[in-house]
Amino acid sequence: MELNTLIAALLLGLLISLLTILASIAESKKWRRRPPGPRGFPLVGSIHHLLTSQPQAALRDLAERHGPEVLQASDLSFASRPSLLAGEIICYGNADVAFAPYGAYWRTSRKLCVLELLSPSKTRQFAPIRDRETMALVAEVRSSGGAAVNLHRLLVSCASSITAMAAFGDRCSGELMEQFLPAVSFVISSISGFCFSDLFPSLRFLDVVTGTKRRLWRARRQLDGVLDKIIAENEARRKAKDDSDGNGDPLSAMLRIRDEGGFEFPFDTTNIKAIILDLFTGGTETVSSIAEWVMAELMKNPDAMVKSQEEVRQAFRDADSRDHESQIEELRYTRMVIKETLRLHPPLPLLLPRLCQKTCTVGAFEVAMGTRVIINAWAIARSTEYWSDADEFRPERFADGVADYKGTRFEFLPFGHGRRMCPGSGFAIASLELMVARLLYYFDWSLPNGMRPEELDMDTTVVGAAARRTNNLLLVASPYEALMEI
């Protein structure tokens, strides 16, 4: 009996060992099909590679060593978003367009944004707002009297005013904006997907310990307070039958949809606030950041500055000052400058994270369902595979006119790609082009304190999802003769 028991135990041990070996082989084969990556550590994996102010550069270096990422042919598989802490808190449970998971609600709300709020006809309708606010920017620069101006501050103010007036319909006072802008800035700095709970769900308590969750809720309350006041003013005006100045703004349009129905899903004030927040964060951060980078690149490259200013002044010379926007199409070189700036300095170097909806094959590798995917737009735009002298500022590379802002060329993705591309790119570009053109038309620019172009720093700091100049751009403006006529 004891011998039989011993034999049985040995056979059982051998069977367990065999099964363990077979399982290890199967797991090894499975992992061989996974995309290769850097060496990791227990618990933290490979996250230490991203602990830098330039995560996009770190990811590019890893990609060069461990293989290319190919998402173009699998856009639908990667069309969803992971649930991030900032999206859950700030965006009202991912009720906006940017963070909503892929599905019927996202498709319907995006359609609302594109057709009702951000269509080409709506963008044209906002032309008077862009005209008024960019001329206010010109007046602000002119008032400096030859002293160095903080162009970053002025551009943020201009972009936020354009966006607020377009989104709210002239209903955001200076006091409300003072409360709103800091909260929006914090939102942008928090949506990278690199919070503890976003990376390690089991360690979500660390977001409480570090105060991240508390700060997000504080920003949410600030945003709620401002948006509630703006919506209340709009509703009061509508009840008084005095909304003639707001028939075309997105807020009024969404309030009508809320009250009259017609949306496929429950659509209340929470949804409205989430979508308005998307419009505001995108319209303010993208436009002001890129306009600042355009001016910095032109100061760094004086020949490009001269060529751009000559073009703008030729096009605007005989035009009505209230209708400069109609002449933008003639600014072929200046528009190439803007594209080249967007290539070198994409507003979101790492596009918002995507989520793999089903296990699929990318190249020769298997990407499991639930995998979080980061598209490195910055690395793509600086890849020598697509661009010669990729780190050099050469606007002429866009002379063929093929690359546009629609994400049709995978090597140029300033506003994303595919189903998750930013729906407000047309609105942003219209504001950006007029801001830059008028700054070039009305002023000659120089660096302060005798600084030479080659001494101008071009350092970048990634704050959350956005990339900004590390130091604000300070320039001296000298009025051009055209300014004397207005």
PDB file of N, CA and C in Angstrom, residues 251-327:
ATOM      1  N   LEU A 251     -23.541  77.070 -26.644  1.00  0.00           N
ATOM      2  CA  LEU A 251     -24.280  76.908 -25.400  1.00  0.00           C
ATOM      3  C   LEU A 251     -25.777  77.020 -25.639  1.00  0.00           C
ATOM      4  N   SER A 252     -26.199  78.041 -26.376  1.00  0.00           N
ATOM      5  CA  SER A 252     -27.623  78.204 -26.668  1.00  0.00           C
ATOM      6  C   SER A 252     -28.155  77.018 -27.462  1.00  0.00           C
ATOM      7  N   ALA A 253     -27.350  76.534 -28.416  1.00  0.00           N
ATOM      8  CA  ALA A 253     -27.781  75.395 -29.228  1.00  0.00           C
ATOM      9  C   ALA A 253     -27.994  74.159 -28.360  1.00  0.00           C
ATOM     10  N   MET A 254     -27.077  73.900 -27.430  1.00  0.00           N
ATOM     11  CA  MET A 254     -27.209  72.714 -26.585  1.00  0.00           C
ATOM     12  C   MET A 254     -28.341  72.848 -25.582  1.00  0.00           C
ATOM     13  N   LEU A 255     -28.569  74.053 -25.077  1.00  0.00           N
ATOM     14  CA  LEU A 255     -29.694  74.244 -24.161  1.00  0.00           C
ATOM     15  C   LEU A 255     -31.021  74.010 -24.875  1.00  0.00           C
ATOM     16  N   ARG A 256     -31.104  74.403 -26.141  1.00  0.00           N
ATOM     17  CA  ARG A 256     -32.326  74.134 -26.902  1.00  0.00           C
ATOM     18  C   ARG A 256     -32.520  72.637 -27.098  1.00  0.00           C
ATOM     19  N   ILE A 257     -31.424  71.925 -27.384  1.00  0.00           N
ATOM     20  CA  ILE A 257     -31.519  70.472 -27.542  1.00  0.00           C
ATOM     21  C   ILE A 257     -31.950  69.827 -26.230  1.00  0.00           C
ATOM     22  N   ARG A 258     -31.403  70.307 -25.131  1.00  0.00           N
ATOM     23  CA  ARG A 258     -31.792  69.775 -23.814  1.00  0.00           C
ATOM     24  C   ARG A 258     -33.279  69.975 -23.556  1.00  0.00           C
ATOM     25  N   ASP A 259     -33.795  71.161 -23.870  1.00  0.00           N
ATOM     26  CA  ASP A 259     -35.184  71.498 -23.562  1.00  0.00           C
ATOM     27  C   ASP A 259     -36.178  70.906 -24.554  1.00  0.00           C
ATOM     28  N   GLU A 260     -35.763  70.794 -25.821  1.00  0.00           N
ATOM     29  CA  GLU A 260     -36.695  70.342 -26.858  1.00  0.00           C
ATOM     30  C   GLU A 260     -36.563  68.860 -27.168  1.00  0.00           C
ATOM     31  N   GLY A 261     -35.508  68.222 -26.666  1.00  0.00           N
ATOM     32  CA  GLY A 261     -35.308  66.805 -26.942  1.00  0.00           C
ATOM     33  C   GLY A 261     -34.678  66.593 -28.310  1.00  0.00           C
ATOM     34  N   GLY A 262     -34.751  65.352 -28.793  1.00  0.00           N
ATOM     35  CA  GLY A 262     -34.185  65.035 -30.095  1.00  0.00           C
ATOM     36  C   GLY A 262     -32.833  64.358 -30.015  1.00  0.00           C
ATOM     37  N   PHE A 263     -32.242  64.335 -28.805  1.00  0.00           N
ATOM     38  CA  PHE A 263     -30.969  63.636 -28.624  1.00  0.00           C
ATOM     39  C   PHE A 263     -31.269  62.175 -28.309  1.00  0.00           C
ATOM     40  N   GLU A 264     -30.442  61.263 -28.802  1.00  0.00           N
ATOM     41  CA  GLU A 264     -30.714  59.836 -28.648  1.00  0.00           C
ATOM     42  C   GLU A 264     -30.534  59.344 -27.217  1.00  0.00           C
ATOM     43  N   PHE A 265     -29.866  60.127 -26.389  1.00  0.00           N
ATOM     44  CA  PHE A 265     -29.591  59.734 -25.014  1.00  0.00           C
ATOM     45  C   PHE A 265     -30.033  60.849 -24.081  1.00  0.00           C
ATOM     46  N   PRO A 266     -30.186  60.552 -22.790  1.00  0.00           N
ATOM     47  CA  PRO A 266     -30.480  61.633 -21.842  1.00  0.00           C
ATOM     48  C   PRO A 266     -29.420  62.719 -21.954  1.00  0.00           C
ATOM     49  N   PHE A 267     -29.860  63.951 -22.137  1.00  0.00           N
ATOM     50  CA  PHE A 267     -28.935  65.062 -22.370  1.00  0.00           C
ATOM     51  C   PHE A 267     -29.329  66.189 -21.440  1.00  0.00           C
ATOM     52  N   ASP A 268     -28.549  66.381 -20.380  1.00  0.00           N
ATOM     53  CA  ASP A 268     -28.901  67.382 -19.387  1.00  0.00           C
ATOM     54  C   ASP A 268     -27.773  68.395 -19.226  1.00  0.00           C
ATOM     55  N   THR A 269     -27.878  69.202 -18.187  1.00  0.00           N
ATOM     56  CA  THR A 269     -26.892  70.262 -17.962  1.00  0.00           C
ATOM     57  C   THR A 269     -25.492  69.701 -17.746  1.00  0.00           C
ATOM     58  N   THR A 270     -25.394  68.523 -17.140  1.00  0.00           N
ATOM     59  CA  THR A 270     -24.083  67.907 -16.929  1.00  0.00           C
ATOM     60  C   THR A 270     -23.384  67.624 -18.251  1.00  0.00           C
ATOM     61  N   ASN A 271     -24.121  67.074 -19.213  1.00  0.00           N
ATOM     62  CA  ASN A 271     -23.541  66.810 -20.534  1.00  0.00           C
ATOM     63  C   ASN A 271     -23.098  68.098 -21.207  1.00  0.00           C
ATOM     64  N   ILE A 272     -23.907  69.138 -21.062  1.00  0.00           N
ATOM     65  CA  ILE A 272     -23.579  70.432 -21.670  1.00  0.00           C
ATOM     66  C   ILE A 272     -22.276  70.967 -21.095  1.00  0.00           C
ATOM     67  N   LYS A 273     -22.133  70.908 -19.781  1.00  0.00           N
ATOM     68  CA  LYS A 273     -20.917  71.428 -19.150  1.00  0.00           C
ATOM     69  C   LYS A 273     -19.687  70.634 -19.581  1.00  0.00           C
ATOM     70  N   ALA A 274     -19.832  69.326 -19.715  1.00  0.00           N
ATOM     71  CA  ALA A 274     -18.697  68.500 -20.128  1.00  0.00           C
ATOM     72  C   ALA A 274     -18.239  68.854 -21.539  1.00  0.00           C
ATOM     73  N   ILE A 275     -19.191  69.058 -22.453  1.00  0.00           N
ATOM     74  CA  ILE A 275     -18.835  69.371 -23.843  1.00  0.00           C
ATOM     75  C   ILE A 275     -18.270  70.778 -23.951  1.00  0.00           C
ATOM     76  N   ILE A 276     -18.869  71.730 -23.236  1.00  0.00           N
ATOM     77  CA  ILE A 276     -18.346  73.100 -23.245  1.00  0.00           C
ATOM     78  C   ILE A 276     -16.909  73.125 -22.722  1.00  0.00           C
ATOM     79  N   LEU A 277     -16.637  72.319 -21.713  1.00  0.00           N
ATOM     80  CA  LEU A 277     -15.278  72.255 -21.165  1.00  0.00           C
ATOM     81  C   LEU A 277     -14.295  71.741 -22.216  1.00  0.00           C
ATOM     82  N   ASP A 278     -14.707  70.748 -22.997  1.00  0.00           N
ATOM     83  CA  ASP A 278     -13.874  70.270 -24.103  1.00  0.00           C
ATOM     84  C   ASP A 278     -13.539  71.396 -25.069  1.00  0.00           C
ATOM     85  N   LEU A 279     -14.577  72.146 -25.457  1.00  0.00           N
ATOM     86  CA  LEU A 279     -14.375  73.237 -26.412  1.00  0.00           C
ATOM     87  C   LEU A 279     -13.400  74.266 -25.856  1.00  0.00           C
ATOM     88  N   PHE A 280     -13.553  74.577 -24.584  1.00  0.00           N
ATOM     89  CA  PHE A 280     -12.743  75.642 -23.999  1.00  0.00           C
ATOM     90  C   PHE A 280     -11.293  75.215 -23.815  1.00  0.00           C
ATOM     91  N   THR A 281     -11.071  74.022 -23.290  1.00  0.00           N
ATOM     92  CA  THR A 281      -9.689  73.578 -23.077  1.00  0.00           C
ATOM     93  C   THR A 281      -8.956  73.433 -24.406  1.00  0.00           C
ATOM     94  N   GLY A 282      -9.624  72.857 -25.404  1.00  0.00           N
ATOM     95  CA  GLY A 282      -8.986  72.697 -26.706  1.00  0.00           C
ATOM     96  C   GLY A 282      -8.732  74.021 -27.395  1.00  0.00           C
ATOM     97  N   GLY A 283      -9.733  74.901 -27.394  1.00  0.00           N
ATOM     98  CA  GLY A 283      -9.608  76.173 -28.097  1.00  0.00           C
ATOM     99  C   GLY A 283      -8.605  77.110 -27.472  1.00  0.00           C
ATOM    100  N   THR A 284      -8.443  77.057 -26.164  1.00  0.00           N
ATOM    101  CA  THR A 284      -7.523  77.974 -25.481  1.00  0.00           C
ATOM    102  C   THR A 284      -6.084  77.473 -25.513  1.00  0.00           C
ATOM    103  N   GLU A 285      -5.849  76.264 -25.059  1.00  0.00           N
ATOM    104  CA  GLU A 285      -4.486  75.736 -24.947  1.00  0.00           C
ATOM    105  C   GLU A 285      -3.832  75.564 -26.312  1.00  0.00           C
ATOM    106  N   THR A 286      -4.548  74.959 -27.246  1.00  0.00           N
ATOM    107  CA  THR A 286      -3.966  74.690 -28.561  1.00  0.00           C
ATOM    108  C   THR A 286      -3.580  75.973 -29.277  1.00  0.00           C
ATOM    109  N   VAL A 287      -4.519  76.908 -29.354  1.00  0.00           N
ATOM    110  CA  VAL A 287      -4.288  78.129 -30.125  1.00  0.00           C
ATOM    111  C   VAL A 287      -3.181  78.979 -29.511  1.00  0.00           C
ATOM    112  N   SER A 288      -3.239  79.230 -28.217  1.00  0.00           N
ATOM    113  CA  SER A 288      -2.247  80.110 -27.591  1.00  0.00           C
ATOM    114  C   SER A 288      -0.856  79.488 -27.611  1.00  0.00           C
ATOM    115  N   SER A 289      -0.758  78.193 -27.352  1.00  0.00           N
ATOM    116  CA  SER A 289       0.544  77.531 -27.329  1.00  0.00           C
ATOM    117  C   SER A 289       1.199  77.542 -28.703  1.00  0.00           C
ATOM    118  N   ILE A 290       0.439  77.207 -29.736  1.00  0.00           N
ATOM    119  CA  ILE A 290       1.022  77.160 -31.078  1.00  0.00           C
ATOM    120  C   ILE A 290       1.357  78.556 -31.576  1.00  0.00           C
ATOM    121  N   ALA A 291       0.511  79.550 -31.293  1.00  0.00           N
ATOM    122  CA  ALA A 291       0.826  80.925 -31.713  1.00  0.00           C
ATOM    123  C   ALA A 291       2.144  81.382 -31.086  1.00  0.00           C
ATOM    124  N   GLU A 292       2.359  81.039 -29.830  1.00  0.00           N
ATOM    125  CA  GLU A 292       3.613  81.403 -29.167  1.00  0.00           C
ATOM    126  C   GLU A 292       4.801  80.691 -29.815  1.00  0.00           C
ATOM    127  N   TRP A 293       4.627  79.414 -30.155  1.00  0.00           N
ATOM    128  CA  TRP A 293       5.705  78.681 -30.811  1.00  0.00           C
ATOM    129  C   TRP A 293       5.986  79.231 -32.207  1.00  0.00           C
ATOM    130  N   VAL A 294       4.946  79.645 -32.930  1.00  0.00           N
ATOM    131  CA  VAL A 294       5.152  80.233 -34.262  1.00  0.00           C
ATOM    132  C   VAL A 294       6.033  81.471 -34.158  1.00  0.00           C
ATOM    133  N   MET A 295       5.692  82.357 -33.217  1.00  0.00           N
ATOM    134  CA  MET A 295       6.481  83.582 -33.059  1.00  0.00           C
ATOM    135  C   MET A 295       7.912  83.261 -32.621  1.00  0.00           C
ATOM    136  N   ALA A 296       8.063  82.253 -31.766  1.00  0.00           N
ATOM    137  CA  ALA A 296       9.409  81.871 -31.322  1.00  0.00           C
ATOM    138  C   ALA A 296      10.240  81.334 -32.487  1.00  0.00           C
ATOM    139  N   GLU A 297       9.636  80.494 -33.308  1.00  0.00           N
ATOM    140  CA  GLU A 297      10.369  79.941 -34.454  1.00  0.00           C
ATOM    141  C   GLU A 297      10.734  81.032 -35.453  1.00  0.00           C
ATOM    142  N   LEU A 298       9.847  81.999 -35.652  1.00  0.00           N
ATOM    143  CA  LEU A 298      10.159  83.092 -36.571  1.00  0.00           C
ATOM    144  C   LEU A 298      11.272  83.981 -36.020  1.00  0.00           C
ATOM    145  N   MET A 299      11.288  84.195 -34.703  1.00  0.00           N
ATOM    146  CA  MET A 299      12.382  84.963 -34.108  1.00  0.00           C
ATOM    147  C   MET A 299      13.701  84.191 -34.212  1.00  0.00           C
ATOM    148  N   LYS A 300      13.619  82.893 -34.115  1.00  0.00           N
ATOM    149  CA  LYS A 300      14.812  82.041 -34.208  1.00  0.00           C
ATOM    150  C   LYS A 300      15.324  81.967 -35.644  1.00  0.00           C
ATOM    151  N   ASN A 301      14.427  82.196 -36.610  1.00  0.00           N
ATOM    152  CA  ASN A 301      14.762  82.080 -38.028  1.00  0.00           C
ATOM    153  C   ASN A 301      14.398  83.380 -38.740  1.00  0.00           C
ATOM    154  N   PRO A 302      15.252  84.398 -38.672  1.00  0.00           N
ATOM    155  CA  PRO A 302      14.930  85.734 -39.199  1.00  0.00           C
ATOM    156  C   PRO A 302      14.550  85.750 -40.676  1.00  0.00           C
ATOM    157  N   ASP A 303      15.147  84.891 -41.487  1.00  0.00           N
ATOM    158  CA  ASP A 303      14.797  84.864 -42.910  1.00  0.00           C
ATOM    159  C   ASP A 303      13.333  84.476 -43.102  1.00  0.00           C
ATOM    160  N   ALA A 304      12.877  83.518 -42.312  1.00  0.00           N
ATOM    161  CA  ALA A 304      11.472  83.113 -42.389  1.00  0.00           C
ATOM    162  C   ALA A 304      10.568  84.240 -41.911  1.00  0.00           C
ATOM    163  N   MET A 305      10.998  84.982 -40.895  1.00  0.00           N
ATOM    164  CA  MET A 305      10.221  86.122 -40.401  1.00  0.00           C
ATOM    165  C   MET A 305      10.055  87.167 -41.503  1.00  0.00           C
ATOM    166  N   VAL A 306      11.144  87.518 -42.171  1.00  0.00           N
ATOM    167  CA  VAL A 306      11.084  88.524 -43.235  1.00  0.00           C
ATOM    168  C   VAL A 306      10.145  88.072 -44.346  1.00  0.00           C
ATOM    169  N   LYS A 307      10.278  86.826 -44.753  1.00  0.00           N
ATOM    170  CA  LYS A 307       9.454  86.303 -45.843  1.00  0.00           C
ATOM    171  C   LYS A 307       7.977  86.290 -45.462  1.00  0.00           C
ATOM    172  N   SER A 308       7.684  85.905 -44.229  1.00  0.00           N
ATOM    173  CA  SER A 308       6.296  85.858 -43.761  1.00  0.00           C
ATOM    174  C   SER A 308       5.699  87.254 -43.681  1.00  0.00           C
ATOM    175  N   GLN A 309       6.438  88.189 -43.110  1.00  0.00           N
ATOM    176  CA  GLN A 309       5.915  89.548 -42.967  1.00  0.00           C
ATOM    177  C   GLN A 309       5.696  90.205 -44.328  1.00  0.00           C
ATOM    178  N   GLU A 310       6.598  89.990 -45.252  1.00  0.00           N
ATOM    179  CA  GLU A 310       6.409  90.554 -46.590  1.00  0.00           C
ATOM    180  C   GLU A 310       5.139  90.005 -47.230  1.00  0.00           C
ATOM    181  N   GLU A 311       4.904  88.723 -47.056  1.00  0.00           N
ATOM    182  CA  GLU A 311       3.710  88.102 -47.633  1.00  0.00           C
ATOM    183  C   GLU A 311       2.434  88.658 -47.010  1.00  0.00           C
ATOM    184  N   VAL A 312       2.409  88.740 -45.669  1.00  0.00           N
ATOM    185  CA  VAL A 312       1.222  89.236 -44.972  1.00  0.00           C
ATOM    186  C   VAL A 312       0.949  90.689 -45.346  1.00  0.00           C
ATOM    187  N   ARG A 313       1.976  91.506 -45.377  1.00  0.00           N
ATOM    188  CA  ARG A 313       1.782  92.930 -45.657  1.00  0.00           C
ATOM    189  C   ARG A 313       1.371  93.170 -47.105  1.00  0.00           C
ATOM    190  N   GLN A 314       1.806  92.321 -47.995  1.00  0.00           N
ATOM    191  CA  GLN A 314       1.368  92.415 -49.381  1.00  0.00           C
ATOM    192  C   GLN A 314      -0.117  92.058 -49.490  1.00  0.00           C
ATOM    193  N   ALA A 315      -0.527  90.999 -48.794  1.00  0.00           N
ATOM    194  CA  ALA A 315      -1.915  90.535 -48.877  1.00  0.00           C
ATOM    195  C   ALA A 315      -2.883  91.482 -48.181  1.00  0.00           C
ATOM    196  N   PHE A 316      -2.465  92.081 -47.056  1.00  0.00           N
ATOM    197  CA  PHE A 316      -3.364  92.926 -46.262  1.00  0.00           C
ATOM    198  C   PHE A 316      -3.332  94.395 -46.679  1.00  0.00           C
ATOM    199  N   ARG A 317      -2.397  94.775 -47.524  1.00  0.00           N
ATOM    200  CA  ARG A 317      -2.151  96.195 -47.806  1.00  0.00           C
ATOM    201  C   ARG A 317      -3.415  96.931 -48.242  1.00  0.00           C
ATOM    202  N   ASP A 318      -4.149  96.388 -49.181  1.00  0.00           N
ATOM    203  CA  ASP A 318      -5.321  97.075 -49.724  1.00  0.00           C
ATOM    204  C   ASP A 318      -6.630  96.495 -49.203  1.00  0.00           C
ATOM    205  N   ALA A 319      -6.546  95.603 -48.228  1.00  0.00           N
ATOM    206  CA  ALA A 319      -7.754  94.962 -47.708  1.00  0.00           C
ATOM    207  C   ALA A 319      -8.367  95.785 -46.586  1.00  0.00           C
ATOM    208  N   ASP A 320      -9.671  95.660 -46.423  1.00  0.00           N
ATOM    209  CA  ASP A 320     -10.369  96.278 -45.304  1.00  0.00           C
ATOM    210  C   ASP A 320      -9.835  95.655 -44.016  1.00  0.00           C
ATOM    211  N   SER A 321      -9.435  96.484 -43.071  1.00  0.00           N
ATOM    212  CA  SER A 321      -8.847  95.960 -41.830  1.00  0.00           C
ATOM    213  C   SER A 321      -9.821  95.083 -41.057  1.00  0.00           C
ATOM    214  N   ARG A 322     -11.124  95.240 -41.328  1.00  0.00           N
ATOM    215  CA  ARG A 322     -12.116  94.406 -40.647  1.00  0.00           C
ATOM    216  C   ARG A 322     -12.342  93.081 -41.370  1.00  0.00           C
ATOM    217  N   ASP A 323     -11.643  92.893 -42.481  1.00  0.00           N
ATOM    218  CA  ASP A 323     -11.872  91.684 -43.276  1.00  0.00           C
ATOM    219  C   ASP A 323     -10.559  90.996 -43.636  1.00  0.00           C
ATOM    220  N   HIS A 324      -9.587  91.056 -42.739  1.00  0.00           N
ATOM    221  CA  HIS A 324      -8.311  90.398 -43.007  1.00  0.00           C
ATOM    222  C   HIS A 324      -8.472  88.892 -43.177  1.00  0.00           C
ATOM    223  N   GLU A 325      -9.455  88.324 -42.499  1.00  0.00           N
ATOM    224  CA  GLU A 325      -9.601  86.869 -42.542  1.00  0.00           C
ATOM    225  C   GLU A 325      -9.855  86.368 -43.963  1.00  0.00           C
ATOM    226  N   SER A 326     -10.506  87.179 -44.775  1.00  0.00           N
ATOM    227  CA  SER A 326     -10.788  86.756 -46.152  1.00  0.00           C
ATOM    228  C   SER A 326      -9.521  86.662 -46.995  1.00  0.00           C
ATOM    229  N   GLN A 327      -8.421  87.249 -46.516  1.00  0.00           N
ATOM    230  CA  GLN A 327      -7.155  87.229 -47.252  1.00  0.00           C
ATOM    231  C   GLN A 327      -6.220  86.111 -46.784  1.00  0.00           C
TER     232      GLN A 327
END
